[in-house]
Amino acid sequence: MAKLFLGSKHTDWSPRLLRLLWAGEAALVALLGGLSRLLPPDTASALGRRLVAAVGPRLDKTNLIRRNLEIAFPDLDEAQTLHLIRGIWGNLGAVLAEYPHLNRIADDAEQRLEIVVKGNPQVFSGTGKPAVFVTAHLANWELTSHAVVKMGIPVTAVYTRLQNPWMDRMLLRARRLAGRDLIERGNAARQLIRCLKQGTSIGLLVDQRVDSGEPVPFFGLEMLTSVTPAQLALRFDCELIPVQIERLHGAHFRVTFHTPVTADDGIPDAAGKALQMTTRINALFESWIRAHPDQWMCTKRRWPKLRRNR
């Protein structure tokens, strides 16, 4: 999380200074979480938004956000870029403040989580077959797995261990309180295969650059992208379902299960099919980001230092 807020150059600090940074960061987030727990969800969300929107744009990590926005939206002027930067940091603050309220937001009685299903996915028809759900870091992405569970589908989600061990423990505890099974990304491959063999659906966040991935178009540039979700869907003959989340207002959201992504029949090999399916997923993600760019967590480098393809 230190890298999330401050950027990678601070990893050159001595271990003692880095531990102090981690402890301070965890204390601040714990304080925000403690305050949020005492407040209604909308008030907590607004508090987190205001605090992080005020501080975030002054941090080094803003340089990466700016670079990503300049690539994705090259026609923005400076005022529009600054407005989006504040919105992106604000959304991240809202997400942090909403962690204590995830179960409440997903509660039917609260009417805060609208669910839309498109294309009649078979996984919701009682077939017993699992699915591969994929989503992006938009709005409060943590709620996508809640929506899957609300649809009656057991799901195992993949998470990435944070560099800050105190932050990692806090967020992992919040995620587990939601009743989800979790797999750490570094040890995920075999466990994901085991889940699908046992008939358990899996959920993955796949909008970030993966150095071991395949080059796939994203906002006019090729981004190294994981084709693993498509490969797993093909291997186990299950649906690859894109899950979109939008922040409507405050701590109110819409989750849309889109039509399962498939490959054209004319593609002869599995590798080609996986690449085409991943390309279609990236195109969907791009359209979602264009619709709500201020809800996109783009605090990591998405593209290498390349010129835009013309």
mmCIF file of C-alpha atoms in Angstrom:
data_model
loop_
_atom_site.group_PDB
_atom_site.id
_atom_site.type_symbol
_atom_site.label_atom_id
_atom_site.label_comp_id
_atom_site.label_asym_id
_atom_site.label_seq_id
_atom_site.Cartn_x
_atom_site.Cartn_y
_atom_site.Cartn_z
ATOM 1 C CA MET A 1 0.000 0.000 0.000
ATOM 2 C CA ALA A 2 2.981 2.270 0.505
ATOM 3 C CA LYS A 3 3.670 1.843 -3.195
ATOM 4 C CA LEU A 4 0.018 2.614 -3.873
ATOM 5 C CA PHE A 5 0.205 6.010 -2.193
ATOM 6 C CA LEU A 6 3.855 7.011 -2.460
ATOM 7 C CA GLY A 7 5.344 5.263 -5.481
ATOM 8 C CA SER A 8 8.149 2.772 -5.916
ATOM 9 C CA LYS A 9 11.091 5.088 -5.236
ATOM 10 C CA HIS A 10 10.438 4.844 -1.490
ATOM 11 C CA THR A 11 11.239 1.128 -1.571
ATOM 12 C CA ASP A 12 14.911 2.209 -1.646
ATOM 13 C CA TRP A 13 14.617 3.388 1.940
ATOM 14 C CA SER A 14 16.307 1.447 4.743
ATOM 15 C CA PRO A 15 14.278 -1.398 6.275
ATOM 16 C CA ARG A 16 13.825 0.607 9.483
ATOM 17 C CA LEU A 17 12.442 3.663 7.686
ATOM 18 C CA LEU A 18 10.238 1.472 5.540
ATOM 19 C CA ARG A 19 8.787 -0.233 8.625
ATOM 20 C CA LEU A 20 8.078 3.184 10.133
ATOM 21 C CA LEU A 21 6.355 4.224 6.923
ATOM 22 C CA TRP A 22 4.285 1.039 6.907
ATOM 23 C CA ALA A 23 3.322 1.478 10.563
ATOM 24 C CA GLY A 24 2.285 5.096 10.009
ATOM 25 C CA GLU A 25 0.312 4.228 6.909
ATOM 26 C CA ALA A 26 -1.454 1.341 8.652
ATOM 27 C CA ALA A 27 -2.259 3.555 11.649
ATOM 28 C CA LEU A 28 -3.844 6.197 9.409
ATOM 29 C CA VAL A 29 -5.926 3.647 7.522
ATOM 30 C CA ALA A 30 -6.922 1.952 10.796
ATOM 31 C CA LEU A 31 -8.024 5.359 12.113
ATOM 32 C CA LEU A 32 -10.076 5.956 8.975
ATOM 33 C CA GLY A 33 -11.558 2.471 9.310
ATOM 34 C CA GLY A 34 -12.397 3.044 12.971
ATOM 35 C CA LEU A 35 -14.125 6.333 12.203
ATOM 36 C CA SER A 36 -15.928 4.802 9.250
ATOM 37 C CA ARG A 37 -17.255 1.960 11.369
ATOM 38 C CA LEU A 38 -19.010 4.506 13.611
ATOM 39 C CA LEU A 39 -20.663 6.270 10.671
ATOM 40 C CA PRO A 40 -23.411 5.312 8.228
ATOM 41 C CA PRO A 41 -22.047 3.977 4.912
ATOM 42 C CA ASP A 42 -22.746 7.122 2.884
ATOM 43 C CA THR A 43 -21.182 9.403 5.492
ATOM 44 C CA ALA A 44 -18.134 7.157 5.825
ATOM 45 C CA SER A 45 -17.746 7.002 2.052
ATOM 46 C CA ALA A 46 -17.946 10.797 1.771
ATOM 47 C CA LEU A 47 -15.398 11.251 4.573
ATOM 48 C CA GLY A 48 -12.906 8.904 2.920
ATOM 49 C CA ARG A 49 -13.454 10.620 -0.418
ATOM 50 C CA ARG A 50 -12.800 14.117 0.975
ATOM 51 C CA LEU A 51 -9.705 13.142 2.946
ATOM 52 C CA VAL A 52 -7.923 11.204 0.205
ATOM 53 C CA ALA A 53 -8.992 13.606 -2.569
ATOM 54 C CA ALA A 54 -7.312 16.386 -0.578
ATOM 55 C CA VAL A 55 -4.056 14.512 0.069
ATOM 56 C CA GLY A 56 -3.667 12.119 -2.857
ATOM 57 C CA PRO A 57 -2.990 14.611 -5.676
ATOM 58 C CA ARG A 58 0.070 15.849 -3.746
ATOM 59 C CA LEU A 59 1.683 12.395 -3.620
ATOM 60 C CA ASP A 60 4.291 10.989 -6.007
ATOM 61 C CA LYS A 61 1.886 8.304 -7.197
ATOM 62 C CA THR A 62 -0.109 11.007 -8.946
ATOM 63 C CA ASN A 63 2.565 11.072 -11.659
ATOM 64 C CA LEU A 64 1.583 7.534 -12.687
ATOM 65 C CA ILE A 65 -2.121 8.386 -12.607
ATOM 66 C CA ARG A 66 -1.436 11.390 -14.820
ATOM 67 C CA ARG A 67 0.587 9.305 -17.266
ATOM 68 C CA ASN A 68 -2.133 6.665 -17.525
ATOM 69 C CA LEU A 69 -4.764 9.338 -18.110
ATOM 70 C CA GLU A 70 -2.648 11.053 -20.769
ATOM 71 C CA ILE A 71 -2.414 7.754 -22.670
ATOM 72 C CA ALA A 72 -6.051 6.763 -22.225
ATOM 73 C CA PHE A 73 -7.506 10.246 -22.757
ATOM 74 C CA PRO A 74 -4.999 12.259 -24.816
ATOM 75 C CA ASP A 75 -7.518 15.012 -25.611
ATOM 76 C CA LEU A 76 -8.014 16.117 -22.002
ATOM 77 C CA ASP A 77 -6.835 19.588 -21.080
ATOM 78 C CA GLU A 78 -5.004 20.301 -17.815
ATOM 79 C CA ALA A 79 -8.131 21.299 -15.887
ATOM 80 C CA GLN A 80 -9.937 18.119 -16.939
ATOM 81 C CA THR A 81 -6.921 15.990 -16.036
ATOM 82 C CA LEU A 82 -6.683 17.535 -12.563
ATOM 83 C CA HIS A 83 -10.410 17.023 -12.051
ATOM 84 C CA LEU A 84 -10.060 13.323 -12.898
ATOM 85 C CA ILE A 85 -6.987 12.940 -10.678
ATOM 86 C CA ARG A 86 -8.934 14.317 -7.706
ATOM 87 C CA GLY A 87 -11.861 12.057 -8.564
ATOM 88 C CA ILE A 88 -9.669 8.954 -8.793
ATOM 89 C CA TRP A 89 -8.034 9.640 -5.438
ATOM 90 C CA GLY A 90 -11.449 10.438 -3.961
ATOM 91 C CA ASN A 91 -12.890 7.146 -5.168
ATOM 92 C CA LEU A 92 -9.951 5.287 -3.622
ATOM 93 C CA GLY A 93 -10.604 7.054 -0.313
ATOM 94 C CA ALA A 94 -14.258 6.064 -0.504
ATOM 95 C CA VAL A 95 -13.258 2.432 -1.135
ATOM 96 C CA LEU A 96 -11.010 2.398 1.945
ATOM 97 C CA ALA A 97 -13.740 3.923 4.116
ATOM 98 C CA GLU A 98 -16.295 1.421 2.819
ATOM 99 C CA TYR A 99 -14.362 -1.684 3.935
ATOM 100 C CA PRO A 100 -16.115 -1.858 7.344
ATOM 101 C CA HIS A 101 -19.483 -1.608 5.554
ATOM 102 C CA LEU A 102 -19.086 -4.131 2.709
ATOM 103 C CA ASN A 103 -21.544 -6.643 4.160
ATOM 104 C CA ARG A 104 -24.044 -3.901 4.962
ATOM 105 C CA ILE A 105 -23.791 -2.438 1.458
ATOM 106 C CA ALA A 106 -24.447 -5.904 0.016
ATOM 107 C CA ASP A 107 -27.397 -6.539 2.357
ATOM 108 C CA ASP A 108 -30.719 -6.722 0.483
ATOM 109 C CA ALA A 109 -32.420 -4.700 3.221
ATOM 110 C CA GLU A 110 -30.122 -1.738 2.529
ATOM 111 C CA GLN A 111 -30.995 -1.590 -1.197
ATOM 112 C CA ARG A 112 -27.508 -0.316 -1.986
ATOM 113 C CA LEU A 113 -26.391 -2.954 -4.477
ATOM 114 C CA GLU A 114 -28.367 -3.198 -7.700
ATOM 115 C CA ILE A 115 -27.665 -6.325 -9.767
ATOM 116 C CA VAL A 116 -28.250 -6.608 -13.521
ATOM 117 C CA VAL A 117 -27.771 -9.814 -15.544
ATOM 118 C CA LYS A 118 -27.310 -9.759 -19.325
ATOM 119 C CA GLY A 119 -27.176 -12.617 -21.811
ATOM 120 C CA ASN A 120 -28.621 -15.341 -19.549
ATOM 121 C CA PRO A 121 -25.357 -16.897 -18.243
ATOM 122 C CA GLN A 122 -25.803 -20.620 -17.631
ATOM 123 C CA VAL A 123 -24.042 -20.419 -14.272
ATOM 124 C CA PHE A 124 -27.154 -18.710 -12.862
ATOM 125 C CA SER A 125 -29.497 -21.367 -14.303
ATOM 126 C CA GLY A 126 -28.698 -24.136 -11.835
ATOM 127 C CA THR A 127 -26.515 -26.181 -14.187
ATOM 128 C CA GLY A 128 -23.927 -26.778 -11.472
ATOM 129 C CA LYS A 129 -21.088 -25.743 -13.776
ATOM 130 C CA PRO A 130 -18.632 -23.135 -12.470
ATOM 131 C CA ALA A 131 -17.718 -19.897 -14.212
ATOM 132 C CA VAL A 132 -14.707 -17.614 -14.467
ATOM 133 C CA PHE A 133 -15.709 -14.089 -13.396
ATOM 134 C CA VAL A 134 -13.408 -11.225 -14.389
ATOM 135 C CA THR A 135 -13.574 -7.594 -13.363
ATOM 136 C CA ALA A 136 -11.546 -4.382 -13.240
ATOM 137 C CA HIS A 137 -10.442 -1.936 -10.549
ATOM 138 C CA LEU A 138 -13.471 0.332 -10.867
ATOM 139 C CA ALA A 139 -15.798 1.941 -8.295
ATOM 140 C CA ASN A 140 -15.614 -0.420 -5.286
ATOM 141 C CA TRP A 141 -14.384 -3.589 -6.984
ATOM 142 C CA GLU A 142 -14.482 -5.475 -3.663
ATOM 143 C CA LEU A 143 -18.268 -5.715 -4.035
ATOM 144 C CA THR A 144 -18.200 -7.757 -7.239
ATOM 145 C CA SER A 145 -17.627 -11.019 -5.376
ATOM 146 C CA HIS A 146 -20.411 -10.073 -2.950
ATOM 147 C CA ALA A 147 -22.716 -9.793 -5.946
ATOM 148 C CA VAL A 148 -21.680 -13.245 -7.182
ATOM 149 C CA VAL A 149 -22.457 -14.727 -3.764
ATOM 150 C CA LYS A 150 -25.810 -12.906 -3.685
ATOM 151 C CA MET A 151 -26.647 -14.691 -6.947
ATOM 152 C CA GLY A 152 -26.192 -18.001 -5.117
ATOM 153 C CA ILE A 153 -22.809 -18.890 -6.628
ATOM 154 C CA PRO A 154 -19.913 -19.940 -4.341
ATOM 155 C CA VAL A 155 -16.789 -18.148 -5.535
ATOM 156 C CA THR A 156 -13.101 -18.147 -4.696
ATOM 157 C CA ALA A 157 -11.382 -14.822 -5.320
ATOM 158 C CA VAL A 158 -7.723 -14.109 -5.993
ATOM 159 C CA TYR A 159 -6.026 -11.330 -4.030
ATOM 160 C CA THR A 160 -2.596 -9.725 -4.237
ATOM 161 C CA ARG A 161 -0.566 -9.544 -1.035
ATOM 162 C CA LEU A 162 0.282 -5.956 -0.113
ATOM 163 C CA GLN A 163 3.868 -4.922 0.538
ATOM 164 C CA ASN A 164 2.834 -3.400 3.869
ATOM 165 C CA PRO A 165 2.216 -6.427 6.141
ATOM 166 C CA TRP A 166 -0.013 -4.518 8.589
ATOM 167 C CA MET A 167 -2.188 -3.198 5.776
ATOM 168 C CA ASP A 168 -2.298 -6.640 4.217
ATOM 169 C CA ARG A 169 -3.603 -8.197 7.437
ATOM 170 C CA MET A 170 -6.251 -5.495 7.892
ATOM 171 C CA LEU A 171 -7.641 -5.735 4.374
ATOM 172 C CA LEU A 172 -7.464 -9.534 4.328
ATOM 173 C CA ARG A 173 -9.472 -9.637 7.554
ATOM 174 C CA ALA A 174 -12.093 -7.294 6.065
ATOM 175 C CA ARG A 175 -12.358 -9.448 2.945
ATOM 176 C CA ARG A 176 -12.711 -12.671 4.923
ATOM 177 C CA LEU A 177 -15.474 -11.159 7.056
ATOM 178 C CA ALA A 178 -17.463 -11.036 3.823
ATOM 179 C CA GLY A 179 -17.412 -14.845 3.798
ATOM 180 C CA ARG A 180 -15.244 -15.243 0.713
ATOM 181 C CA ASP A 181 -12.641 -17.905 0.064
ATOM 182 C CA LEU A 182 -9.397 -16.224 -0.968
ATOM 183 C CA ILE A 183 -6.270 -17.346 -2.806
ATOM 184 C CA GLU A 184 -3.051 -15.355 -2.846
ATOM 185 C CA ARG A 185 -2.059 -14.461 -6.416
ATOM 186 C CA GLY A 186 1.473 -15.808 -6.123
ATOM 187 C CA ASN A 187 0.195 -19.326 -5.357
ATOM 188 C CA ALA A 188 -3.002 -19.206 -7.369
ATOM 189 C CA ALA A 189 -2.566 -21.385 -10.475
ATOM 190 C CA ARG A 190 -2.947 -24.862 -8.993
ATOM 191 C CA GLN A 191 -5.622 -23.787 -6.543
ATOM 192 C CA LEU A 192 -7.710 -22.153 -9.282
ATOM 193 C CA ILE A 193 -7.547 -25.364 -11.304
ATOM 194 C CA ARG A 194 -8.592 -27.329 -8.218
ATOM 195 C CA CYS A 195 -11.546 -24.983 -7.645
ATOM 196 C CA LEU A 196 -12.848 -25.380 -11.186
ATOM 197 C CA LYS A 197 -12.399 -29.165 -11.059
ATOM 198 C CA GLN A 198 -14.494 -29.189 -7.888
ATOM 199 C CA GLY A 199 -17.187 -27.022 -9.487
ATOM 200 C CA THR A 200 -16.373 -23.785 -7.636
ATOM 201 C CA SER A 201 -16.408 -20.546 -9.605
ATOM 202 C CA ILE A 202 -13.433 -18.193 -9.459
ATOM 203 C CA GLY A 203 -13.121 -14.400 -9.557
ATOM 204 C CA LEU A 204 -10.151 -12.400 -10.826
ATOM 205 C CA LEU A 205 -9.181 -8.744 -11.235
ATOM 206 C CA VAL A 206 -7.405 -8.686 -14.589
ATOM 207 C CA ASP A 207 -7.133 -5.066 -15.741
ATOM 208 C CA GLN A 208 -3.549 -4.494 -14.600
ATOM 209 C CA ARG A 209 -0.349 -5.133 -16.517
ATOM 210 C CA VAL A 210 1.109 -8.637 -16.074
ATOM 211 C CA ASP A 211 4.725 -8.906 -17.207
ATOM 212 C CA SER A 212 4.270 -12.582 -18.081
ATOM 213 C CA GLY A 213 1.144 -11.861 -20.117
ATOM 214 C CA GLU A 214 0.423 -11.421 -23.813
ATOM 215 C CA PRO A 215 0.362 -8.033 -25.599
ATOM 216 C CA VAL A 216 -3.311 -7.097 -25.969
ATOM 217 C CA PRO A 217 -4.709 -3.726 -27.150
ATOM 218 C CA PHE A 218 -5.871 -1.359 -24.419
ATOM 219 C CA PHE A 219 -6.605 2.301 -25.203
ATOM 220 C CA GLY A 220 -4.629 2.129 -28.440
ATOM 221 C CA LEU A 221 -1.490 0.587 -26.950
ATOM 222 C CA GLU A 222 -0.577 -3.016 -26.371
ATOM 223 C CA MET A 223 -0.641 -3.896 -22.676
ATOM 224 C CA LEU A 224 0.822 -7.117 -21.302
ATOM 225 C CA THR A 225 -2.338 -8.871 -20.151
ATOM 226 C CA SER A 226 -3.036 -12.183 -18.447
ATOM 227 C CA VAL A 227 -4.755 -14.687 -20.742
ATOM 228 C CA THR A 228 -5.154 -17.136 -17.847
ATOM 229 C CA PRO A 229 -8.889 -16.464 -17.284
ATOM 230 C CA ALA A 230 -9.680 -17.264 -20.918
ATOM 231 C CA GLN A 231 -7.401 -20.308 -20.882
ATOM 232 C CA LEU A 232 -9.133 -21.673 -17.783
ATOM 233 C CA ALA A 233 -12.598 -21.057 -19.244
ATOM 234 C CA LEU A 234 -11.619 -22.935 -22.407
ATOM 235 C CA ARG A 235 -9.905 -25.776 -20.554
ATOM 236 C CA PHE A 236 -12.880 -26.440 -18.274
ATOM 237 C CA ASP A 237 -15.570 -25.544 -20.818
ATOM 238 C CA CYS A 238 -17.082 -22.912 -18.548
ATOM 239 C CA GLU A 239 -18.283 -19.370 -19.075
ATOM 240 C CA LEU A 240 -16.003 -16.328 -18.967
ATOM 241 C CA ILE A 241 -18.229 -13.622 -17.495
ATOM 242 C CA PRO A 242 -17.221 -9.931 -17.309
ATOM 243 C CA VAL A 243 -18.538 -8.227 -14.169
ATOM 244 C CA GLN A 244 -18.912 -4.448 -14.233
ATOM 245 C CA ILE A 245 -19.384 -2.317 -11.132
ATOM 246 C CA GLU A 246 -20.448 1.333 -11.156
ATOM 247 C CA ARG A 247 -20.736 3.772 -8.276
ATOM 248 C CA LEU A 248 -24.158 5.391 -8.637
ATOM 249 C CA HIS A 249 -23.921 7.823 -5.719
ATOM 250 C CA GLY A 250 -22.398 7.665 -2.261
ATOM 251 C CA ALA A 251 -22.222 4.030 -1.176
ATOM 252 C CA HIS A 252 -24.753 2.839 -3.779
ATOM 253 C CA PHE A 253 -23.627 0.632 -6.666
ATOM 254 C CA ARG A 254 -24.743 -1.281 -9.724
ATOM 255 C CA VAL A 255 -23.148 -4.622 -10.620
ATOM 256 C CA THR A 256 -23.756 -5.909 -14.146
ATOM 257 C CA PHE A 257 -23.031 -9.490 -15.174
ATOM 258 C CA HIS A 258 -22.382 -9.181 -18.895
ATOM 259 C CA THR A 259 -22.945 -11.747 -21.625
ATOM 260 C CA PRO A 260 -20.248 -14.450 -21.425
ATOM 261 C CA VAL A 261 -17.279 -13.785 -23.697
ATOM 262 C CA THR A 262 -16.524 -16.404 -26.344
ATOM 263 C CA ALA A 263 -14.173 -16.802 -29.304
ATOM 264 C CA ASP A 264 -15.117 -17.100 -32.961
ATOM 265 C CA ASP A 265 -15.657 -20.645 -34.217
ATOM 266 C CA GLY A 266 -13.156 -20.113 -37.025
ATOM 267 C CA ILE A 267 -10.171 -19.875 -34.690
ATOM 268 C CA PRO A 268 -8.550 -23.336 -34.756
ATOM 269 C CA ASP A 269 -6.342 -23.369 -31.659
ATOM 270 C CA ALA A 270 -6.889 -22.696 -27.964
ATOM 271 C CA ALA A 271 -4.109 -20.085 -27.800
ATOM 272 C CA GLY A 272 -5.759 -18.010 -30.525
ATOM 273 C CA LYS A 273 -9.153 -18.322 -28.865
ATOM 274 C CA ALA A 274 -7.763 -17.252 -25.483
ATOM 275 C CA LEU A 275 -6.098 -14.224 -27.061
ATOM 276 C CA GLN A 276 -9.291 -13.153 -28.853
ATOM 277 C CA MET A 277 -11.374 -13.579 -25.688
ATOM 278 C CA THR A 278 -8.853 -11.525 -23.700
ATOM 279 C CA THR A 279 -8.912 -8.825 -26.382
ATOM 280 C CA ARG A 280 -12.683 -8.641 -26.058
ATOM 281 C CA ILE A 281 -12.416 -8.410 -22.275
ATOM 282 C CA ASN A 282 -9.958 -5.508 -22.565
ATOM 283 C CA ALA A 283 -12.299 -3.744 -25.001
ATOM 284 C CA LEU A 284 -15.116 -4.061 -22.469
ATOM 285 C CA PHE A 285 -12.923 -2.742 -19.663
ATOM 286 C CA GLU A 286 -11.948 0.193 -21.848
ATOM 287 C CA SER A 287 -15.603 1.063 -22.475
ATOM 288 C CA TRP A 288 -16.364 0.901 -18.743
ATOM 289 C CA ILE A 289 -13.437 3.192 -17.947
ATOM 290 C CA ARG A 290 -14.498 5.677 -20.622
ATOM 291 C CA ALA A 291 -17.944 5.800 -19.026
ATOM 292 C CA HIS A 292 -16.586 6.487 -15.509
ATOM 293 C CA PRO A 293 -12.905 7.495 -15.693
ATOM 294 C CA ASP A 294 -13.026 9.023 -12.205
ATOM 295 C CA GLN A 295 -13.863 5.572 -10.789
ATOM 296 C CA TRP A 296 -10.775 3.894 -12.301
ATOM 297 C CA MET A 297 -7.978 2.971 -9.893
ATOM 298 C CA CYS A 298 -5.033 3.556 -12.226
ATOM 299 C CA THR A 299 -2.264 4.037 -9.682
ATOM 300 C CA LYS A 300 0.015 1.463 -11.338
ATOM 301 C CA ARG A 301 1.871 1.617 -14.640
ATOM 302 C CA ARG A 302 -0.436 0.072 -17.236
ATOM 303 C CA TRP A 303 1.820 0.416 -20.279
ATOM 304 C CA PRO A 304 5.584 0.386 -20.908
ATOM 305 C CA LYS A 305 7.276 3.527 -22.143
ATOM 306 C CA LEU A 306 6.079 3.227 -25.716
ATOM 307 C CA ARG A 307 4.597 5.650 -28.161
ATOM 308 C CA ARG A 308 0.927 5.328 -28.992
ATOM 309 C CA ASN A 309 0.122 3.208 -32.062
ATOM 310 C CA ARG A 310 -1.345 5.242 -34.886
#
